[in-house]
PDB file of C-alpha atoms in Angstrom:
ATOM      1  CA  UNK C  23       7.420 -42.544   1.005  1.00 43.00           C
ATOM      2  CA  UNK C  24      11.426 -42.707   1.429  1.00 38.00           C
ATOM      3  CA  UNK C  25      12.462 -38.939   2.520  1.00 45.00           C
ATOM      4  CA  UNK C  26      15.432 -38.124   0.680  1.00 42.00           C
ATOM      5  CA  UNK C  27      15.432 -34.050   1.188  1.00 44.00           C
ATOM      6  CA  UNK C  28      16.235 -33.507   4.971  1.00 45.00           C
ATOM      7  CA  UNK C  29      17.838 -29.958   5.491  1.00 43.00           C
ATOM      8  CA  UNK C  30      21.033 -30.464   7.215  1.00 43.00           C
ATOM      9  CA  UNK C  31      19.893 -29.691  10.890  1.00 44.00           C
ATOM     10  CA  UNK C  32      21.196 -31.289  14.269  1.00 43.00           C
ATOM     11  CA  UNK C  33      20.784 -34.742  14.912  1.00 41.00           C
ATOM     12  CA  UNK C  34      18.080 -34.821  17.677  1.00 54.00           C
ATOM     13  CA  UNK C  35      16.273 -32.159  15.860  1.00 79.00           C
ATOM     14  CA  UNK C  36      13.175 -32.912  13.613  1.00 89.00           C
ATOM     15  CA  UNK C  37      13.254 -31.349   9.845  1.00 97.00           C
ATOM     16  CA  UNK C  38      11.220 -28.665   9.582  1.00 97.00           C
ATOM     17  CA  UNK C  39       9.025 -29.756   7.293  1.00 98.00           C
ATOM     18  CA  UNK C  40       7.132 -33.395   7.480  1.00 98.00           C
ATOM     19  CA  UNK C  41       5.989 -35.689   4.551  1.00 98.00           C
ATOM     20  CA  UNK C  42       3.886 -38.612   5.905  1.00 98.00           C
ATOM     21  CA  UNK C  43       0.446 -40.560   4.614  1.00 98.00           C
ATOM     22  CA  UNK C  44      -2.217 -41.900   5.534  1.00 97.00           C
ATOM     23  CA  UNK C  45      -3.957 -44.266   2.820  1.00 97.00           C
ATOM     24  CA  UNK C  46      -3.823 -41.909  -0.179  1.00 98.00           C
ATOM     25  CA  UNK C  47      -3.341 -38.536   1.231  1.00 98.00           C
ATOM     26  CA  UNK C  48      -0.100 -37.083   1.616  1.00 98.00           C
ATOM     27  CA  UNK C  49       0.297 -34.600   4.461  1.00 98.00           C
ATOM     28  CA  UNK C  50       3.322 -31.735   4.478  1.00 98.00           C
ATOM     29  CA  UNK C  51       3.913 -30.244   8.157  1.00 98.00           C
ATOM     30  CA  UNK C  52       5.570 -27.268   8.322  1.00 98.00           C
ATOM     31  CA  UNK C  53       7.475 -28.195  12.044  1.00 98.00           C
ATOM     32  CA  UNK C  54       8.804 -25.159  14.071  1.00 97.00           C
ATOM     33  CA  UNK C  55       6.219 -24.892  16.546  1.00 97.00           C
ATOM     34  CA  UNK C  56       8.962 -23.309  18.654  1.00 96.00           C
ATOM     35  CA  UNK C  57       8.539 -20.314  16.340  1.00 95.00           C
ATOM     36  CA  UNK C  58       5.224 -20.386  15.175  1.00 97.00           C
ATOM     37  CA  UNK C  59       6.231 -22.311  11.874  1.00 97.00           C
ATOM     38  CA  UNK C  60       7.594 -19.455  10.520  1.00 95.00           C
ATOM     39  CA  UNK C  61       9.635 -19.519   7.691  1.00 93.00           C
ATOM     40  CA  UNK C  62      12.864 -19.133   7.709  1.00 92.00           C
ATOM     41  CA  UNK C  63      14.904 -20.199   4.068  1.00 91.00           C
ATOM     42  CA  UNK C  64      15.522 -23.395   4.864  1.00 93.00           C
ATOM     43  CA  UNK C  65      12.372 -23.987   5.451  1.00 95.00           C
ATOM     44  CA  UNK C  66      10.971 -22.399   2.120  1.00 92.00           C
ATOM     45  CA  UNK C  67      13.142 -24.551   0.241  1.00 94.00           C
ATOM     46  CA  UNK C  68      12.345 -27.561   2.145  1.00 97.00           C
ATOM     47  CA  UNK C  69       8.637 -26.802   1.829  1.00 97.00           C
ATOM     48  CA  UNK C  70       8.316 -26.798  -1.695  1.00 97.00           C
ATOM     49  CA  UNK C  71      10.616 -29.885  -2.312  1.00 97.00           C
ATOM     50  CA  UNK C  72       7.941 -31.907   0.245  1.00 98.00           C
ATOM     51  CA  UNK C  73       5.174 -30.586  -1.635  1.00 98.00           C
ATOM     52  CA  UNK C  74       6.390 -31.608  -4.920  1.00 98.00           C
ATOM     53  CA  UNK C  75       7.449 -35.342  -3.428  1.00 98.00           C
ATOM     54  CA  UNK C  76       3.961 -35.784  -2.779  1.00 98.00           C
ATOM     55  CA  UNK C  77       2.270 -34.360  -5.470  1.00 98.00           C
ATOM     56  CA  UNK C  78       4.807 -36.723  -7.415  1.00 98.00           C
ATOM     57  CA  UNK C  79       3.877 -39.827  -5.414  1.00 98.00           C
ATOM     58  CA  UNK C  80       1.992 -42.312  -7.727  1.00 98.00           C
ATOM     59  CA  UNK C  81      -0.219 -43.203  -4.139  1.00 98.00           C
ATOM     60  CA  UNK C  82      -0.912 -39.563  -3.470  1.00 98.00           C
ATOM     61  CA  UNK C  83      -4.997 -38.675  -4.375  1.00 98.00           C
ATOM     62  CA  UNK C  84      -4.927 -35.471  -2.191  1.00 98.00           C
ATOM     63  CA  UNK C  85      -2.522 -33.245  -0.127  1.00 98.00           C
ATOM     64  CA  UNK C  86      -3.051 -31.541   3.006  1.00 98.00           C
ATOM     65  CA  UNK C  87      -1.111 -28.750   4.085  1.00 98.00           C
ATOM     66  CA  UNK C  88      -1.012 -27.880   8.167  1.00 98.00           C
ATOM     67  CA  UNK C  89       1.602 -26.806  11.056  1.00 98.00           C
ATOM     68  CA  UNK C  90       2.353 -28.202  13.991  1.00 98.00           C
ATOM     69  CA  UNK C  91       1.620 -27.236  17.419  1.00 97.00           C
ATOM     70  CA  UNK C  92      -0.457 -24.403  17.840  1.00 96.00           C
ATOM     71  CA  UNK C  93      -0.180 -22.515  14.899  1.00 98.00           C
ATOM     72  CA  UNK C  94      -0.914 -23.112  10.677  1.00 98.00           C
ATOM     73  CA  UNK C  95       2.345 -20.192   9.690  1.00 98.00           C
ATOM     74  CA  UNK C  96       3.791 -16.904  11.170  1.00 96.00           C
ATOM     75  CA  UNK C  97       5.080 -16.052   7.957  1.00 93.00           C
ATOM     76  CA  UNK C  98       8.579 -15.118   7.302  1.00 85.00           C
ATOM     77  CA  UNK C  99      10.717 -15.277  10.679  1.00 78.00           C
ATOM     78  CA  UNK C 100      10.636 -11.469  11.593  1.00 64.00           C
ATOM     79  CA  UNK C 101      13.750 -12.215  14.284  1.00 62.00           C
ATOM     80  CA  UNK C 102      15.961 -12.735  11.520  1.00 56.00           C
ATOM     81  CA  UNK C 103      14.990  -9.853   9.668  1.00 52.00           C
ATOM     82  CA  UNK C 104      16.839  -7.623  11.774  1.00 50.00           C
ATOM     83  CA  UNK C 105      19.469  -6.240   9.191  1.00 51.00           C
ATOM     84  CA  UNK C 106      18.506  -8.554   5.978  1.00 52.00           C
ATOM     85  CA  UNK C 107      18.082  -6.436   2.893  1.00 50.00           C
ATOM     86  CA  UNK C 108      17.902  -9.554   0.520  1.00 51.00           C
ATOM     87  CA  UNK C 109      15.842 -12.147   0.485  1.00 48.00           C
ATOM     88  CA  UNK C 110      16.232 -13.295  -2.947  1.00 47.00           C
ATOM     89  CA  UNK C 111      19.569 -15.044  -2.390  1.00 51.00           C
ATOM     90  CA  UNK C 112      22.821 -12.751  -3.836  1.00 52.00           C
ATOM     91  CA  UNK C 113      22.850 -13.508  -7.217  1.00 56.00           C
ATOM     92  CA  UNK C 114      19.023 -15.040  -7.951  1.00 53.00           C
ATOM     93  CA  UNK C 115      16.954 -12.699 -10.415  1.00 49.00           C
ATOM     94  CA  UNK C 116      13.814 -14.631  -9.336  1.00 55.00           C
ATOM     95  CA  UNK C 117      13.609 -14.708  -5.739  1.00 63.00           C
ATOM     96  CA  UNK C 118      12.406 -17.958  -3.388  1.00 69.00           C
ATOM     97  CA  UNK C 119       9.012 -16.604  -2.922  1.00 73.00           C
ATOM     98  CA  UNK C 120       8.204 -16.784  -6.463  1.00 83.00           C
ATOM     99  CA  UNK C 121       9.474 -20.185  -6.906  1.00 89.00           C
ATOM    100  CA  UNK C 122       7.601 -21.726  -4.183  1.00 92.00           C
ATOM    101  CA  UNK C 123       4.443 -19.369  -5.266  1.00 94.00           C
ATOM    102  CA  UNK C 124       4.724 -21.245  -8.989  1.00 94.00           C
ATOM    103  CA  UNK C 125       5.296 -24.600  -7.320  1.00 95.00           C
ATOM    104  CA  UNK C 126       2.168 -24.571  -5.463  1.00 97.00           C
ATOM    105  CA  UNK C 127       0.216 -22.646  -7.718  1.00 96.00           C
ATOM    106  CA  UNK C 128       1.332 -25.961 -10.203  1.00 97.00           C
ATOM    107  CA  UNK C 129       0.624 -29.281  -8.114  1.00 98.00           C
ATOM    108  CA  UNK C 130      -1.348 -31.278 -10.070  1.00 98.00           C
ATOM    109  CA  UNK C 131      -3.325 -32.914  -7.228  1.00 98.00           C
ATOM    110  CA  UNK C 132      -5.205 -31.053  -4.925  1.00 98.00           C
ATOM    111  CA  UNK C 133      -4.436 -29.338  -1.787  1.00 98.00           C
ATOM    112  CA  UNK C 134      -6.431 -28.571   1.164  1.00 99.00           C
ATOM    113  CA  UNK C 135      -5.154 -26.393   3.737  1.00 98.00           C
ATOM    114  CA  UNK C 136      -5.770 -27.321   7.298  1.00 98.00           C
ATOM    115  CA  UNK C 137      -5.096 -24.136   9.267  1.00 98.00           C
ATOM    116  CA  UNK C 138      -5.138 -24.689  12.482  1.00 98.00           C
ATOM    117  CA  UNK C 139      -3.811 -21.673  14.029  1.00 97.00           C
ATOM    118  CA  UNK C 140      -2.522 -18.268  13.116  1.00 98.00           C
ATOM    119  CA  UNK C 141      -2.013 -17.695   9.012  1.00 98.00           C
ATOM    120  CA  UNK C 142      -0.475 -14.684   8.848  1.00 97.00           C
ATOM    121  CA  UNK C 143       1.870 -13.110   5.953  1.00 95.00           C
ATOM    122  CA  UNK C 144       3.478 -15.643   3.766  1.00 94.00           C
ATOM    123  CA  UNK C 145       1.457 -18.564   5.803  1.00 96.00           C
ATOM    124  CA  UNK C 146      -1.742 -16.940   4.731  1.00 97.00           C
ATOM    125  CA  UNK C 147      -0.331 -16.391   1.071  1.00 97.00           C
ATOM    126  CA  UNK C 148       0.551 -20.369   1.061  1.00 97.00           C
ATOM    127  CA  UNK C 149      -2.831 -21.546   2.554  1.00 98.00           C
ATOM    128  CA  UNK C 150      -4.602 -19.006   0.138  1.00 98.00           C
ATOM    129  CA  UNK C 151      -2.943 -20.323  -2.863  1.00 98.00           C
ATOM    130  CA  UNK C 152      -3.477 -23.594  -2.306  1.00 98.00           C
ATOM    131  CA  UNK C 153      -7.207 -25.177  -3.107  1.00 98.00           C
ATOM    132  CA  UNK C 154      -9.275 -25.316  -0.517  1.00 98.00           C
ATOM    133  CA  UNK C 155      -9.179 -23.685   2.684  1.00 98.00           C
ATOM    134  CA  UNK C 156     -10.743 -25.063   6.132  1.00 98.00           C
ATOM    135  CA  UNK C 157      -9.946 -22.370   8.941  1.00 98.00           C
ATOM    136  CA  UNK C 158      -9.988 -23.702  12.852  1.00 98.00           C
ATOM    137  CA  UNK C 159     -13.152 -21.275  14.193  1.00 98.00           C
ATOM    138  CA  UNK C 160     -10.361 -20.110  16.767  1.00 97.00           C
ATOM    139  CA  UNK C 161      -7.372 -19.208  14.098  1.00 98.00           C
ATOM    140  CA  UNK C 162      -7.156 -15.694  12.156  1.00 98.00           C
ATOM    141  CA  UNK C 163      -5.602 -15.449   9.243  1.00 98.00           C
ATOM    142  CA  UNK C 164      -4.241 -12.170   7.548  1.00 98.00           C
ATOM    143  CA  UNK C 165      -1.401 -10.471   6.086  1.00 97.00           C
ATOM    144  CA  UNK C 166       0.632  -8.389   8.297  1.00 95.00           C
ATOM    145  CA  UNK C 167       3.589  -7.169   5.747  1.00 94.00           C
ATOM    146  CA  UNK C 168       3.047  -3.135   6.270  1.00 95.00           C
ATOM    147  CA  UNK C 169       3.169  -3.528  10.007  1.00 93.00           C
ATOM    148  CA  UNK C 170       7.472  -4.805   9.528  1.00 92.00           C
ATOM    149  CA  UNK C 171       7.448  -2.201   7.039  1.00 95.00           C
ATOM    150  CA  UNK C 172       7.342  -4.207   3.685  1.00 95.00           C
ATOM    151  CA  UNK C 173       5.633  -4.621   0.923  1.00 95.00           C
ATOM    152  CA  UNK C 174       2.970  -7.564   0.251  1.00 94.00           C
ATOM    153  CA  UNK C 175       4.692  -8.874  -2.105  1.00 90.00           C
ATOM    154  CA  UNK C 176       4.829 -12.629  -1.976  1.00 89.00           C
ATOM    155  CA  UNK C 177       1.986 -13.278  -3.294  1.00 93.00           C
ATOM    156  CA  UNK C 178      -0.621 -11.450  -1.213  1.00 95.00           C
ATOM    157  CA  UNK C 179      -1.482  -8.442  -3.577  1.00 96.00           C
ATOM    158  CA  UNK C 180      -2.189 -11.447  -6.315  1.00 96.00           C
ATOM    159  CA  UNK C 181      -4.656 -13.626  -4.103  1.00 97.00           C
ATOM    160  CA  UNK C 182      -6.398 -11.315  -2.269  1.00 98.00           C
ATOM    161  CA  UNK C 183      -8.214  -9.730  -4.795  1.00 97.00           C
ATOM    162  CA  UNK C 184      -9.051 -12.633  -6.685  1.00 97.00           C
ATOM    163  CA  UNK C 185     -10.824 -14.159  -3.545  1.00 98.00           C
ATOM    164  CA  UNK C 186     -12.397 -10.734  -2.345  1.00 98.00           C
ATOM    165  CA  UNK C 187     -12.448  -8.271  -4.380  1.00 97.00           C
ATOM    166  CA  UNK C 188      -9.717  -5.336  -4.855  1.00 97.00           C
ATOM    167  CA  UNK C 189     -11.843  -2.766  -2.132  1.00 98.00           C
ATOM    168  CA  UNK C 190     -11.840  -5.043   0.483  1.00 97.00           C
ATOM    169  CA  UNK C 191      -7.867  -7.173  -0.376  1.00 98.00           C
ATOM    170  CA  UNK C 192      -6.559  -2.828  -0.214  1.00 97.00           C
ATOM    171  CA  UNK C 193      -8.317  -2.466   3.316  1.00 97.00           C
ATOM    172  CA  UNK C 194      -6.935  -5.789   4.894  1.00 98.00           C
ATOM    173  CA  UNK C 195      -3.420  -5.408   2.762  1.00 97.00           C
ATOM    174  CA  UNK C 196      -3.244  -1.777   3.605  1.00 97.00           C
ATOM    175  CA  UNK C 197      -4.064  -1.990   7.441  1.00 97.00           C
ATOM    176  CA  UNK C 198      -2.567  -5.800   8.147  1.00 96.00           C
ATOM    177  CA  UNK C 199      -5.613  -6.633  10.193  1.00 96.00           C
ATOM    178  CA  UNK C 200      -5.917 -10.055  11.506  1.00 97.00           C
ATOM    179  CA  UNK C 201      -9.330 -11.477  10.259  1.00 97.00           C
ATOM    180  CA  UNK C 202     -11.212 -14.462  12.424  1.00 98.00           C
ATOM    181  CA  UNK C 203     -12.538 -17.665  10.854  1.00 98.00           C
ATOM    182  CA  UNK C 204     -16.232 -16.887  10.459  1.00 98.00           C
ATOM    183  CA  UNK C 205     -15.551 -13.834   8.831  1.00 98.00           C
ATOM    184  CA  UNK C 206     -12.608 -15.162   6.518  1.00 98.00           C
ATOM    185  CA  UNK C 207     -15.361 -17.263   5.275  1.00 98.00           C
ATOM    186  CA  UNK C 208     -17.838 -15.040   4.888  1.00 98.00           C
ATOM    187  CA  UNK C 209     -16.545 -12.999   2.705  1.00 98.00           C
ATOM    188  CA  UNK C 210     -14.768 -16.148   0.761  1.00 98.00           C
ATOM    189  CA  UNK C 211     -11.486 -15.418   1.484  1.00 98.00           C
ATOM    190  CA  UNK C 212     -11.248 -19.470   3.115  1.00 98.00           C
ATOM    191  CA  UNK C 213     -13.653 -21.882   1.893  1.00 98.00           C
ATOM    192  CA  UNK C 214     -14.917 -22.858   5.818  1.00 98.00           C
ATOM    193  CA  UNK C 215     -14.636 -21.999   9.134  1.00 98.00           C
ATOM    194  CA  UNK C 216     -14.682 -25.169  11.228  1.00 98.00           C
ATOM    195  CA  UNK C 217     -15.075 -25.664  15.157  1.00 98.00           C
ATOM    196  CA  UNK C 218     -11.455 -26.382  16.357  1.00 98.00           C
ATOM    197  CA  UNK C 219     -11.849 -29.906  17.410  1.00 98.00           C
ATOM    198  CA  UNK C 220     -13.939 -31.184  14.103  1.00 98.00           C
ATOM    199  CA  UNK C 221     -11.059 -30.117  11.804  1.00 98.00           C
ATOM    200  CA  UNK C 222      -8.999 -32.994  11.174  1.00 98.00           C
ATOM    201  CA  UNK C 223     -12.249 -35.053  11.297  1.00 98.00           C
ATOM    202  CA  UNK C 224     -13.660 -32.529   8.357  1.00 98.00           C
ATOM    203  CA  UNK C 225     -10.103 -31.830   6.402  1.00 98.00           C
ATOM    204  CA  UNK C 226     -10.032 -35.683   6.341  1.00 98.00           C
ATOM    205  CA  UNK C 227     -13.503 -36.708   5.405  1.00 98.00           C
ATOM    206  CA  UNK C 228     -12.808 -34.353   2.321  1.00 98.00           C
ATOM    207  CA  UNK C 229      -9.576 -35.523   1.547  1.00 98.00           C
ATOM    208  CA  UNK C 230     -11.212 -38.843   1.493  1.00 98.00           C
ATOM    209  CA  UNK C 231     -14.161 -37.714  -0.776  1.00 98.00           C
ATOM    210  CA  UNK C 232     -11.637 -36.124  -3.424  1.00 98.00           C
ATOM    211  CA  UNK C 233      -9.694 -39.184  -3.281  1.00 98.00           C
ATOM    212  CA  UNK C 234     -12.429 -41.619  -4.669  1.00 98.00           C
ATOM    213  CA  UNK C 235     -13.470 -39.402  -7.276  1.00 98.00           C
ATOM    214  CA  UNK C 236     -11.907 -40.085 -10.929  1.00 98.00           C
ATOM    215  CA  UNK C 237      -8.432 -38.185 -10.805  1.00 98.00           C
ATOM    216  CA  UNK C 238      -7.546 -37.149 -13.800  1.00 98.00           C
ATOM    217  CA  UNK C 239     -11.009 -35.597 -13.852  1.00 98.00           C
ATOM    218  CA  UNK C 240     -10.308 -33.463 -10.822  1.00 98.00           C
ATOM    219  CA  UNK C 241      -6.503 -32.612 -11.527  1.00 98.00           C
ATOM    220  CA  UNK C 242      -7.559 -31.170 -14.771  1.00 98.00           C
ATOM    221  CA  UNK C 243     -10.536 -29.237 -13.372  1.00 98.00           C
ATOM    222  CA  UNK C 244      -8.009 -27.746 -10.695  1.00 98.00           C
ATOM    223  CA  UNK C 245      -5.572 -27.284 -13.630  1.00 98.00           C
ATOM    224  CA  UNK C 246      -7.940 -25.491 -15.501  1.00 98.00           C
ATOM    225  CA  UNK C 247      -9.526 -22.886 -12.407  1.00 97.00           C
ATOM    226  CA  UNK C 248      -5.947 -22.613 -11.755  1.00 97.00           C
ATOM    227  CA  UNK C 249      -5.006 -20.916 -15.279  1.00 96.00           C
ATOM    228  CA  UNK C 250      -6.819 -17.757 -13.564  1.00 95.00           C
ATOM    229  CA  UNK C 251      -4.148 -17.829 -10.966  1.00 95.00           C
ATOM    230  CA  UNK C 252      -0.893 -18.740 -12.916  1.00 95.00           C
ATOM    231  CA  UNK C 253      -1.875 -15.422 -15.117  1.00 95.00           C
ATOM    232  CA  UNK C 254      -2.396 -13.286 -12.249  1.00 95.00           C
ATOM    233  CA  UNK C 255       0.515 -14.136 -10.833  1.00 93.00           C
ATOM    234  CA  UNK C 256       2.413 -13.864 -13.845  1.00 91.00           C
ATOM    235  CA  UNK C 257       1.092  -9.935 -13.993  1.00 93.00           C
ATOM    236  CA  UNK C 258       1.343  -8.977 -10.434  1.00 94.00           C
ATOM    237  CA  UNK C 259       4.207 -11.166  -8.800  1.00 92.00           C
ATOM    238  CA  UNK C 260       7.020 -10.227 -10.495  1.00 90.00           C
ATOM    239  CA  UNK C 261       6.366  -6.938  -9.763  1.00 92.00           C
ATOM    240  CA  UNK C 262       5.412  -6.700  -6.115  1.00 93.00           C
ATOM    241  CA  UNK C 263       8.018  -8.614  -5.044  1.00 91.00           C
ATOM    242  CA  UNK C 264      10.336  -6.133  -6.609  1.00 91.00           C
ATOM    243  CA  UNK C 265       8.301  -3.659  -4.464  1.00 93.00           C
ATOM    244  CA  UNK C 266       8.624  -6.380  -1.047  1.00 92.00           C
ATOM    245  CA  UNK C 267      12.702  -6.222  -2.387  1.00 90.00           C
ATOM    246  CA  UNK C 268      13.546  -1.737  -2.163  1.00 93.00           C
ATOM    247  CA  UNK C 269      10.944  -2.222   0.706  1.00 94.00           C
ATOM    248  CA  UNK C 270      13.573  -4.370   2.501  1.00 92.00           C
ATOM    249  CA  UNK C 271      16.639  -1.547   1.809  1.00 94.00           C
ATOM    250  CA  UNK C 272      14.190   0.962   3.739  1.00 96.00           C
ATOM    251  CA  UNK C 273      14.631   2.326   7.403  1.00 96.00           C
ATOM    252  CA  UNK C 274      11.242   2.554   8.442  1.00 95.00           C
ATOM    253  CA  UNK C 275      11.146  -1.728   7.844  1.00 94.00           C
ATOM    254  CA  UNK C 276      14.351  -1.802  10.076  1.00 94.00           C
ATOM    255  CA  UNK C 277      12.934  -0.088  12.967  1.00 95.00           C
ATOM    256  CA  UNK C 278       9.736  -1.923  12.282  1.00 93.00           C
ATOM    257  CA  UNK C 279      11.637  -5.070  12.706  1.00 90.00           C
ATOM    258  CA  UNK C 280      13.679  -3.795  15.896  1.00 93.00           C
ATOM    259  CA  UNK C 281       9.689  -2.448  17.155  1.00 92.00           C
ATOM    260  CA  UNK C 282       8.878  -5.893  16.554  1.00 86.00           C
ATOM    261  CA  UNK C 283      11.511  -7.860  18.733  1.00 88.00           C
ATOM    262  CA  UNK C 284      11.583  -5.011  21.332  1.00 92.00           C
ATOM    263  CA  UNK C 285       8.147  -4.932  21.576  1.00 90.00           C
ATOM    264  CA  UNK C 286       7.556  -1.429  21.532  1.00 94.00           C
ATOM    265  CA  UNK C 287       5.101   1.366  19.079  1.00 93.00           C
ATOM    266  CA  UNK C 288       7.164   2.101  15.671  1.00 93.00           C
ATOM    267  CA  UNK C 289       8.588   5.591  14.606  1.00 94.00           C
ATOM    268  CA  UNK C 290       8.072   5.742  11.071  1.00 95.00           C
ATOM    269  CA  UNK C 291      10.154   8.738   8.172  1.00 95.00           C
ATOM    270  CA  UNK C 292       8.915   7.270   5.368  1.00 93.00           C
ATOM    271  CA  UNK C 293      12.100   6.553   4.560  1.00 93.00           C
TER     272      UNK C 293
END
């Protein structure tokens, strides 16, 4: 697959985000182990153009979705946060988060997220929303947006619920507690926890399984279970990103961010 959408970075540097195959499975990489793979806007941008190149790829059966290094996603890059009241780009009245929230929620072939490491924030929002989740037994995956002082709004307060329930989405939302593997799939919120060194092997084996199954068959199944999600979404996005958005403008979320990098206990107005 010719890559055509390479962010314009420094020459020795990798993009941070990698399209390869292997026979008919496309795999996207999000590549900042540096950083955790966490997203900066470059990288959301590039992400969602590499998964709609290989969802668009007439060889493509399946799509796994992973990170390099040691972790699956950080979520959004909290060290650049320090100051930023915007994230929807000046002038944009739909911000990046929702597009790349539609995007996935709209691939036509299906997606199985390999999380090998920590999901947390908008990583665990992109591995939920994708199809099928397999969870390293050693990652934890959760959504950590209250403890910077925002909002879950990308996409967190719609998938949550839908995969556990409203009681137990407000506890984990509400608190930002990190949740292991065997729990995550106890509860359904990931479709398997899998010992660390089987998971390619098992991510793989049911890439390979989807693949040689009749595809327009399993597209349109996915497009159909998926219908749940787009209208979900469409109720709840929209409006808790606005939330995410004034939560930005706040002070408490500024001296959670400086907390953050200084590594110290937050003092919290409620302002």
């Amino acid at each position: 697959m010719t890559d055509t959408h390479e962010p314009a970075r420094a020459a020795e540097q990798e993009p941070t985000v990698l399209l390869t195959t292997e026979g008919t499975t496309s795999v996207v990489t999000l590549n900042r182990p540096e950083r955790l793979n966490a997203i900066d806007p470059p990288t959301h941008a590039l992400l969602k153009q590499r998964l709609i190149d290989a969802d668009l790829d007439p060889d493509t059966r399946v799509i796994v979705l992973t990170g390099a290094g040691r972790a699956f996603c950080a979520g959004g890059d909290v060290k650049g946060m320090e100051g930023e009241t915007d994230f929807g780009g000046g002038d944009r009245v739909l911000s990046m988060g929702r597009d790349l929230i539609d995007a996935i929620i709209r691939l036509e072939k299906p997606v199985i997220s390999m999380v090998n490491g920590v999901a947390v924030g908008l990583g665990a929002t992109i591995a939920l929303m994708t199809d099928i989740v397999y969870l390293s037994d050693d990652a934890r995956i959760g959504d950590r947006h209250v403890n910077v002082g925002l909002v879950a709004g990308d996409g967190g307060a719609a998938i949550w619920p839908l995969l556990v329930g409203p009681s137990r989405a407000k506890e984990f939302l509400m608190t930002g507690r990190l949740i292991g593997a065997e729990e995550a799939a106890s509860i359904g919120l990931v479709s398997r926890a899998v010992p660390a060194e089987e998971l390619r092997e098992q991510v793989f084996a049911l890439a390979d399984e989807l693949a040689a199954l009749p595809p327009y068959a399993v597209r349109a199944t996915k497009a159909s279970i998926n219908k749940t999600l787009q209208l979900t979404a469409a109720q709840v996005l929209d409006l808790s990103l606005a939330y995410e958005h004034l939560s930005m403008k706040t002070d408490d979320h500024q001296e959670a961010v400086r907390a953050f990098t200084e590594k110290r206990q937050g003092h919290y107005t409620g302002r």
